[in-house]
Amino acid sequence: MNVPRLYLSVNGCLCPRLDPDPAWGDVAKASISVEHGDGHASTRNVHWAPRLITALDSLLMQYGVELVWLTSWNELDATRQLLVPKLHGLSGGRMLDVTTPPKNPGQTDGETGLWKSQRIEEDQSVPAPFIWIDDADVQLHGDKVLSATHETPSLLIPPRSEVGLTVDDIARMRTWLEQLPT
């Protein structure tokens, strides 16, 4: 069996819109400046639970899961270059392209349309069990991904964007990974 993949979004998942699940304990915060070129920059104020990052790192290592960043933060490699050093975990990982326009540019469902589900479908041309975590697009396009990958074991988790991933979500992931054939 191929190495399982974790398709992971940042906003509303690792970095919730409000405060992380209180069960995680301490909250860390950072302001991250992203240079877009031509003198344009934006600042993203983020907060996260360090214990969540540790729990995800542990799952990745224990079960040999490949981290695949699937987030708007991938533009300009901001995920790995700017965010990950602040998180003190989740280093590396592969990024799926966010610069190629979606196949159906007229679609505007969700934050940026169908691009995330399309990238998963493309990446699953070499099938591997996968977990997809996204606060918006799992609900909007999860059925489409499940239909396209119906023979591949998968777990889709749509965290509440206000609190992000919870302790219970990590437990679901662990249970799912444990039941995969080796």
Short mmCIF file of C-alpha atoms in Angstrom, two decimals:
data_model
loop_
_atom_site.label_atom_id
_atom_site.label_comp_id
_atom_site.label_asym_id
_atom_site.label_seq_id
_atom_site.Cartn_x
_atom_site.Cartn_y
_atom_site.Cartn_z
CA MET A 1 0.00 0.00 0.00
CA ASN A 2 1.20 3.52 -0.80
CA VAL A 3 2.19 5.97 1.93
CA PRO A 4 -0.91 7.76 3.28
CA ARG A 5 -1.15 11.49 2.56
CA LEU A 6 -2.43 14.37 4.66
CA TYR A 7 -3.80 17.21 2.52
CA LEU A 8 -3.74 20.12 4.96
CA SER A 9 -5.12 23.64 4.80
CA VAL A 10 -3.97 26.41 7.15
CA ASN A 11 -6.75 28.98 7.62
CA GLY A 12 -9.56 27.65 9.78
CA CYS A 13 -7.68 24.38 10.39
CA LEU A 14 -4.25 25.00 11.94
CA CYS A 15 -4.92 28.70 12.43
CA PRO A 16 -8.57 29.20 13.40
CA ARG A 17 -10.55 32.38 12.87
CA LEU A 18 -11.12 32.79 16.63
CA ASP A 19 -9.35 30.82 19.37
CA PRO A 20 -8.13 27.22 19.01
CA ASP A 21 -9.96 24.39 20.77
CA PRO A 22 -9.41 25.15 24.50
CA ALA A 23 -8.45 21.50 25.07
CA TRP A 24 -5.12 22.28 23.36
CA GLY A 25 -4.07 24.71 26.11
CA ASP A 26 -1.63 27.50 25.28
CA VAL A 27 -2.03 29.62 22.15
CA ALA A 28 0.85 31.07 20.14
CA LYS A 29 0.52 34.14 17.91
CA ALA A 30 2.50 35.76 15.11
CA SER A 31 2.21 38.46 12.49
CA ILE A 32 3.59 37.24 9.19
CA SER A 33 4.41 39.65 6.38
CA VAL A 34 4.08 38.19 2.89
CA GLU A 35 5.86 40.07 0.09
CA HIS A 36 3.89 39.79 -3.15
CA GLY A 37 6.31 41.70 -5.37
CA ASP A 38 5.94 45.09 -7.03
CA GLY A 39 6.06 46.66 -3.56
CA HIS A 40 2.88 44.90 -2.42
CA ALA A 41 2.81 43.06 0.88
CA SER A 42 0.20 41.78 3.27
CA THR A 43 0.33 40.92 6.94
CA ARG A 44 -1.42 37.84 8.24
CA ASN A 45 -2.08 37.72 11.96
CA VAL A 46 -2.29 34.08 12.94
CA HIS A 47 -2.68 32.08 16.11
CA TRP A 48 -2.47 28.36 16.73
CA ALA A 49 -2.12 25.75 19.46
CA PRO A 50 1.46 24.47 19.76
CA ARG A 51 0.16 21.16 21.17
CA LEU A 52 -1.87 20.68 17.96
CA ILE A 53 1.29 21.07 15.88
CA THR A 54 3.06 18.52 18.11
CA ALA A 55 0.12 16.10 17.79
CA LEU A 56 0.14 16.37 13.99
CA ASP A 57 3.93 15.90 13.85
CA SER A 58 3.53 12.79 16.00
CA LEU A 59 0.87 11.33 13.68
CA LEU A 60 2.97 12.01 10.61
CA MET A 61 5.98 10.32 12.11
CA GLN A 62 4.23 7.39 13.81
CA TYR A 63 2.21 6.38 10.74
CA GLY A 64 4.64 7.48 8.02
CA VAL A 65 2.16 10.00 6.59
CA GLU A 66 3.25 12.35 3.81
CA LEU A 67 2.34 15.98 4.54
CA VAL A 68 0.90 17.75 1.50
CA TRP A 69 0.17 21.45 1.93
CA LEU A 70 -3.09 22.38 0.19
CA THR A 71 -3.60 26.00 1.12
CA SER A 72 -3.67 29.50 -0.29
CA TRP A 73 -0.51 30.02 1.79
CA ASN A 74 1.37 28.00 -0.86
CA GLU A 75 1.54 31.10 -3.05
CA LEU A 76 5.11 32.40 -2.95
CA ASP A 77 5.97 29.37 -0.76
CA ALA A 78 4.72 31.31 2.27
CA THR A 79 3.71 28.05 3.98
CA ARG A 80 7.17 26.57 4.26
CA GLN A 81 9.22 29.77 4.20
CA LEU A 82 7.22 31.97 6.59
CA LEU A 83 4.58 30.04 8.53
CA VAL A 84 6.28 26.72 9.34
CA PRO A 85 9.27 28.37 11.10
CA LYS A 86 6.80 30.15 13.40
CA LEU A 87 4.89 26.92 14.10
CA HIS A 88 8.08 25.09 15.21
CA GLY A 89 6.79 21.94 13.56
CA LEU A 90 5.27 20.47 10.41
CA SER A 91 8.47 21.16 8.53
CA GLY A 92 8.89 20.08 4.97
CA GLY A 93 5.94 18.66 3.21
CA ARG A 94 5.09 18.89 -0.42
CA MET A 95 3.05 21.78 -1.81
CA LEU A 96 0.31 21.44 -4.39
CA ASP A 97 0.26 24.21 -7.00
CA VAL A 98 -1.97 27.20 -6.34
CA THR A 99 -0.81 29.27 -9.30
CA THR A 100 -2.43 27.23 -12.07
CA PRO A 101 -5.96 28.48 -12.62
CA PRO A 102 -8.80 26.03 -11.99
CA LYS A 103 -10.05 23.95 -14.89
CA ASN A 104 -13.38 25.80 -14.68
CA PRO A 105 -12.38 29.44 -14.01
CA GLY A 106 -16.02 30.54 -13.86
CA GLN A 107 -16.54 28.50 -10.69
CA THR A 108 -16.32 30.58 -7.54
CA ASP A 109 -17.69 28.22 -4.89
CA GLY A 110 -15.77 28.47 -1.64
CA GLU A 111 -12.70 30.57 -0.98
CA THR A 112 -11.09 30.07 -4.39
CA GLY A 113 -13.37 27.74 -6.29
CA LEU A 114 -12.63 24.16 -7.15
CA TRP A 115 -8.83 24.29 -7.24
CA LYS A 116 -8.26 22.29 -4.05
CA SER A 117 -10.48 19.38 -5.07
CA GLN A 118 -8.93 19.43 -8.55
CA ARG A 119 -5.42 19.29 -7.09
CA ILE A 120 -6.33 16.29 -4.93
CA GLU A 121 -7.83 14.48 -7.91
CA GLU A 122 -4.66 15.18 -9.93
CA ASP A 123 -2.42 14.08 -7.06
CA GLN A 124 -4.44 10.91 -6.64
CA SER A 125 -3.52 9.81 -10.18
CA VAL A 126 -1.08 7.73 -8.13
CA PRO A 127 -3.61 6.54 -5.54
CA ALA A 128 -2.76 6.56 -1.85
CA PRO A 129 -4.96 6.60 1.24
CA PHE A 130 -5.55 10.19 2.28
CA ILE A 131 -6.91 12.55 4.86
CA TRP A 132 -8.20 15.91 3.64
CA ILE A 133 -8.56 18.68 6.22
CA ASP A 134 -10.20 21.92 5.11
CA ASP A 135 -12.72 24.07 6.94
CA ALA A 136 -14.65 25.14 3.82
CA ASP A 137 -13.80 23.06 0.77
CA VAL A 138 -14.37 19.62 2.33
CA GLN A 139 -18.02 20.57 2.76
CA LEU A 140 -18.27 22.24 -0.64
CA HIS A 141 -16.33 19.73 -2.75
CA GLY A 142 -15.77 16.64 -0.60
CA ASP A 143 -18.41 14.59 -2.42
CA LYS A 144 -16.71 15.36 -5.74
CA VAL A 145 -13.34 14.16 -4.39
CA LEU A 146 -14.87 11.04 -2.85
CA SER A 147 -16.57 10.21 -6.13
CA ALA A 148 -13.32 10.63 -8.09
CA THR A 149 -11.31 8.58 -5.57
CA HIS A 150 -13.99 6.08 -4.52
CA GLU A 151 -11.61 3.09 -4.46
CA THR A 152 -9.07 4.87 -2.26
CA PRO A 153 -9.43 4.85 1.54
CA SER A 154 -10.04 8.42 2.68
CA LEU A 155 -11.04 10.50 5.67
CA LEU A 156 -12.37 14.02 5.17
CA ILE A 157 -12.41 16.39 8.14
CA PRO A 158 -14.10 19.81 7.93
CA PRO A 159 -13.08 21.58 11.15
CA ARG A 160 -15.16 24.48 12.41
CA SER A 161 -13.17 27.47 11.21
CA GLU A 162 -13.69 29.31 14.51
CA VAL A 163 -11.68 26.72 16.51
CA GLY A 164 -9.78 24.70 13.88
CA LEU A 165 -8.71 21.12 14.45
CA THR A 166 -9.77 19.64 17.77
CA VAL A 167 -8.40 16.94 20.02
CA ASP A 168 -11.28 14.75 18.79
CA ASP A 169 -10.23 15.33 15.15
CA ILE A 170 -6.74 14.07 15.94
CA ALA A 171 -8.24 11.01 17.66
CA ARG A 172 -10.36 10.30 14.54
CA MET A 173 -7.25 10.55 12.38
CA ARG A 174 -5.32 8.18 14.63
CA THR A 175 -8.16 5.64 14.63
CA TRP A 176 -8.46 5.85 10.84
CA LEU A 177 -4.70 5.47 10.29
CA GLU A 178 -4.57 2.47 12.65
CA GLN A 179 -7.18 0.60 10.59
CA LEU A 180 -5.32 0.99 7.28
CA PRO A 181 -3.83 -2.24 5.95
CA THR A 182 -0.05 -2.32 6.18
#
